[in-house]
mmCIF file of C-alpha atoms in Angstrom:
data_model
loop_
_atom_site.group_PDB
_atom_site.id
_atom_site.type_symbol
_atom_site.label_atom_id
_atom_site.label_comp_id
_atom_site.label_asym_id
_atom_site.label_seq_id
_atom_site.Cartn_x
_atom_site.Cartn_y
_atom_site.Cartn_z
ATOM 1 C CA MET A 1 0.000 0.000 0.000
ATOM 2 C CA SER A 2 1.278 3.471 -0.805
ATOM 3 C CA VAL A 3 0.164 6.990 0.028
ATOM 4 C CA TRP A 4 1.737 10.055 -1.535
ATOM 5 C CA PRO A 5 0.704 13.722 -1.793
ATOM 6 C CA ALA A 6 -0.856 15.033 -4.995
ATOM 7 C CA TRP A 7 -1.116 18.736 -4.110
ATOM 8 C CA GLU A 8 -1.957 21.109 -1.281
ATOM 9 C CA VAL A 9 -3.937 24.345 -1.171
ATOM 10 C CA ARG A 10 -3.538 26.808 1.721
ATOM 11 C CA GLU A 11 -6.137 29.406 2.544
ATOM 12 C CA GLY A 12 -5.056 31.420 5.564
ATOM 13 C CA GLU A 13 -4.511 28.901 8.350
ATOM 14 C CA ARG A 14 -6.605 26.267 6.611
ATOM 15 C CA ALA A 15 -4.898 23.669 4.406
ATOM 16 C CA THR A 16 -6.503 21.155 2.103
ATOM 17 C CA ARG A 17 -4.405 18.221 0.903
ATOM 18 C CA TRP A 18 -5.100 15.775 -1.865
ATOM 19 C CA LEU A 19 -3.465 12.399 -1.442
ATOM 20 C CA HIS A 20 -3.117 9.447 -3.792
ATOM 21 C CA VAL A 21 -3.656 6.045 -2.194
ATOM 22 C CA ARG A 22 -2.804 2.851 -4.038
ATOM 23 C CA LEU A 23 -3.764 -0.570 -2.722
ATOM 24 C CA THR A 24 -2.198 -3.489 -4.550
ATOM 25 C CA PHE A 25 -3.453 -6.970 -3.743
ATOM 26 C CA GLY A 26 -1.667 -10.289 -4.014
ATOM 27 C CA ASP A 27 -3.938 -11.484 -6.826
ATOM 28 C CA GLY A 28 -2.936 -8.569 -9.076
ATOM 29 C CA ALA A 29 -5.970 -6.376 -8.334
ATOM 30 C CA ARG A 30 -5.340 -2.692 -7.763
ATOM 31 C CA ILE A 31 -7.336 0.195 -6.316
ATOM 32 C CA ASP A 32 -6.310 3.837 -6.835
ATOM 33 C CA VAL A 33 -7.992 6.479 -4.670
ATOM 34 C CA LEU A 34 -7.717 10.270 -4.684
ATOM 35 C CA ALA A 35 -8.668 11.525 -1.222
ATOM 36 C CA THR A 36 -8.985 15.060 0.163
ATOM 37 C CA VAL A 37 -8.017 15.754 3.772
ATOM 38 C CA CYS A 38 -9.097 19.045 5.359
ATOM 39 C CA GLU A 39 -9.901 20.090 8.927
ATOM 40 C CA GLY A 40 -10.037 16.502 10.146
ATOM 41 C CA TRP A 41 -12.355 15.343 7.358
ATOM 42 C CA VAL A 42 -11.528 12.892 4.604
ATOM 43 C CA CYS A 43 -13.387 12.984 1.306
ATOM 44 C CA VAL A 44 -12.882 10.373 -1.404
ATOM 45 C CA GLU A 45 -12.739 12.232 -4.709
ATOM 46 C CA ASP A 46 -12.063 9.388 -7.144
ATOM 47 C CA VAL A 47 -11.806 5.602 -7.042
ATOM 48 C CA ARG A 48 -10.444 3.431 -9.835
ATOM 49 C CA ALA A 49 -10.212 -0.312 -9.425
ATOM 50 C CA ARG A 50 -9.070 -3.132 -11.680
ATOM 51 C CA PRO A 51 -11.045 -5.367 -11.654
ATOM 52 C CA ALA A 52 -14.111 -3.402 -10.612
ATOM 53 C CA LEU A 53 -15.149 -3.343 -6.959
ATOM 54 C CA ALA A 54 -18.359 -4.917 -5.785
ATOM 55 C CA LEU A 55 -20.674 -2.708 -3.768
ATOM 56 C CA GLU A 56 -19.731 -4.525 -0.560
ATOM 57 C CA ASP A 57 -16.054 -3.797 -1.245
ATOM 58 C CA LEU A 58 -16.770 -0.136 -1.926
ATOM 59 C CA ALA A 59 -18.543 0.064 1.422
ATOM 60 C CA VAL A 60 -15.394 -1.096 3.283
ATOM 61 C CA LEU A 61 -12.967 0.977 1.206
ATOM 62 C CA ALA A 62 -12.906 3.650 3.922
ATOM 63 C CA ASP A 63 -11.725 1.051 6.452
ATOM 64 C CA TRP A 64 -8.952 -0.041 4.087
ATOM 65 C CA ILE A 65 -7.579 3.467 3.528
ATOM 66 C CA GLU A 66 -8.223 4.935 6.990
ATOM 67 C CA GLY A 67 -5.022 3.659 8.578
ATOM 68 C CA PRO A 68 -2.648 4.610 5.747
ATOM 69 C CA LEU A 69 -4.197 8.081 5.427
ATOM 70 C CA ALA A 70 -3.883 8.628 9.183
ATOM 71 C CA ARG A 71 -0.225 7.576 9.052
ATOM 72 C CA ALA A 72 0.392 9.852 6.063
ATOM 73 C CA CYS A 73 -1.150 12.770 7.964
ATOM 74 C CA GLY A 74 0.567 12.030 11.270
ATOM 75 C CA ALA A 75 -0.638 9.844 14.105
ATOM 76 C CA GLU A 76 -3.281 12.326 15.269
ATOM 77 C CA ALA A 77 -4.551 12.906 11.706
ATOM 78 C CA GLU A 78 -4.496 16.655 12.216
ATOM 79 C CA PRO A 79 -6.225 18.893 9.646
ATOM 80 C CA ASP A 80 -2.883 20.129 8.350
ATOM 81 C CA CYS A 81 -1.193 16.799 7.825
ATOM 82 C CA GLY A 82 2.518 17.146 7.463
ATOM 83 C CA ALA A 83 3.961 13.648 7.252
ATOM 84 C CA GLU A 84 4.245 11.607 4.103
ATOM 85 C CA ALA A 85 4.160 7.865 3.644
ATOM 86 C CA ASP A 86 6.826 6.176 1.605
ATOM 87 C CA PRO A 87 5.366 5.443 -1.866
ATOM 88 C CA GLY A 88 6.955 2.007 -1.849
ATOM 89 C CA SER A 89 5.957 1.029 1.669
ATOM 90 C CA GLU A 90 4.510 -2.381 2.399
ATOM 91 C CA PRO A 91 1.058 -2.872 3.892
ATOM 92 C CA GLY A 92 0.820 -2.904 7.649
ATOM 93 C CA PRO A 93 -0.389 -5.928 9.558
ATOM 94 C CA GLY A 94 -3.904 -4.525 10.022
ATOM 95 C CA ASP A 95 -4.320 -3.294 6.485
ATOM 96 C CA GLY A 96 -5.295 -6.592 4.867
ATOM 97 C CA ALA A 97 -4.081 -5.165 1.583
ATOM 98 C CA GLY A 98 -1.578 -7.740 0.432
ATOM 99 C CA THR A 99 -3.800 -10.783 0.699
ATOM 100 C CA GLY A 100 -6.578 -10.023 -1.755
ATOM 101 C CA ALA A 101 -8.886 -9.047 1.120
ATOM 102 C CA HIS A 102 -11.425 -7.502 -1.233
ATOM 103 C CA ARG A 103 -11.775 -10.926 -2.832
ATOM 104 C CA ASP A 104 -12.734 -12.447 0.501
ATOM 105 C CA ARG A 105 -16.149 -13.519 -0.775
ATOM 106 C CA SER A 106 -15.957 -17.276 -0.807
ATOM 107 C CA ALA A 107 -17.344 -19.590 -3.442
ATOM 108 C CA ARG A 108 -20.068 -20.504 -0.956
ATOM 109 C CA GLN A 109 -21.286 -16.880 -0.838
ATOM 110 C CA ARG A 110 -21.253 -16.639 -4.634
ATOM 111 C CA GLY A 111 -23.158 -19.936 -4.812
ATOM 112 C CA THR A 112 -25.775 -18.552 -2.453
ATOM 113 C CA GLN A 113 -26.220 -15.502 -4.663
ATOM 114 C CA TRP A 114 -26.410 -17.655 -7.786
ATOM 115 C CA ARG A 115 -29.090 -19.845 -6.190
ATOM 116 C CA LEU A 116 -31.037 -16.696 -5.283
ATOM 117 C CA VAL A 117 -30.776 -15.492 -8.897
ATOM 118 C CA ALA A 118 -31.801 -18.903 -10.259
ATOM 119 C CA ARG A 119 -34.819 -19.075 -7.930
ATOM 120 C CA ALA A 120 -36.003 -15.554 -8.856
ATOM 121 C CA TYR A 121 -35.458 -16.256 -12.568
ATOM 122 C CA ARG A 122 -37.398 -19.557 -12.559
ATOM 123 C CA THR A 123 -40.220 -18.145 -10.434
ATOM 124 C CA ALA A 124 -40.676 -15.245 -12.860
ATOM 125 C CA GLN A 125 -40.659 -17.644 -15.824
ATOM 126 C CA ASP A 126 -43.321 -19.795 -14.151
ATOM 127 C CA ARG A 127 -45.476 -16.720 -13.514
ATOM 128 C CA GLY A 128 -45.017 -15.471 -17.061
ATOM 129 C CA THR A 129 -43.271 -12.234 -16.006
ATOM 130 C CA ASP A 130 -39.933 -10.809 -17.076
ATOM 131 C CA PRO A 131 -37.193 -12.842 -15.360
ATOM 132 C CA VAL A 132 -34.595 -10.089 -15.723
ATOM 133 C CA LEU A 133 -36.840 -7.642 -13.853
ATOM 134 C CA ALA A 134 -37.385 -10.274 -11.163
ATOM 135 C CA VAL A 135 -33.614 -10.666 -10.719
ATOM 136 C CA MET A 136 -33.231 -6.873 -10.658
ATOM 137 C CA ASP A 137 -35.853 -6.636 -7.893
ATOM 138 C CA GLU A 138 -34.313 -9.503 -5.922
ATOM 139 C CA THR A 139 -30.693 -8.338 -6.083
ATOM 140 C CA GLY A 140 -30.971 -4.570 -6.430
ATOM 141 C CA TYR A 141 -28.676 -4.575 -9.472
ATOM 142 C CA SER A 142 -29.269 -2.564 -12.625
ATOM 143 C CA ARG A 143 -30.466 -4.340 -15.767
ATOM 144 C CA ARG A 144 -26.907 -4.811 -16.989
ATOM 145 C CA GLY A 145 -25.778 -6.122 -13.594
ATOM 146 C CA ALA A 146 -28.739 -8.513 -13.430
ATOM 147 C CA LEU A 147 -27.954 -9.822 -16.923
ATOM 148 C CA ARG A 148 -24.342 -10.350 -15.873
ATOM 149 C CA LEU A 149 -25.491 -12.292 -12.793
ATOM 150 C CA ILE A 150 -27.879 -14.380 -14.892
ATOM 151 C CA GLY A 151 -25.026 -15.203 -17.272
ATOM 152 C CA ARG A 152 -22.763 -16.236 -14.390
ATOM 153 C CA THR A 153 -25.567 -18.334 -12.951
ATOM 154 C CA ARG A 154 -25.946 -20.056 -16.329
ATOM 155 C CA ASP A 155 -22.177 -20.631 -16.424
ATOM 156 C CA ALA A 156 -22.392 -22.200 -12.962
ATOM 157 C CA GLY A 157 -24.987 -24.637 -14.327
ATOM 158 C CA LEU A 158 -27.914 -23.433 -12.204
ATOM 159 C CA LEU A 159 -29.939 -22.234 -15.205
ATOM 160 C CA SER A 160 -30.441 -23.850 -18.583
ATOM 161 C CA PRO A 161 -28.330 -22.548 -21.494
ATOM 162 C CA ARG A 162 -29.750 -19.540 -23.287
ATOM 163 C CA HIS A 163 -29.801 -21.234 -26.696
ATOM 164 C CA ALA A 164 -30.147 -24.917 -27.357
ATOM 165 C CA ARG A 165 -27.043 -26.264 -29.063
ATOM 166 C CA ARG A 166 -27.556 -28.397 -32.165
#
């Protein structure tokens, strides 16, 4: 994990700092964050992740970057942070960054979601309603996300293939 300053703006006694945070995971995934620190507040300006983050992972992103940002701004995380982290520093023991922690969803959890998708899809088919809308309602995903989940559920063998093969 690395934290390095992007730029700083001073207005009287008030200072606003923008910091780059890069989390690199053992499985090759990477998250780049641009965060603003001012008067004890942290605001995430931009997040770029390869591969994309799931919503659950985005929800815990603040926990992942809290420690490194606090260290970069000094132990007390004062509004005018003065310390810098070494851009090549390794993740700390509590960071969970080097182990692919954002990939912590096990196959069992994915299987549970796929079964939920398959059940909603089949129920909608039996009722004669749109199965994609049923999956959207059940999971909260957009149409594109629901179609992606349906495709993965088909790949897992829980739904019949989309087209019969000849």
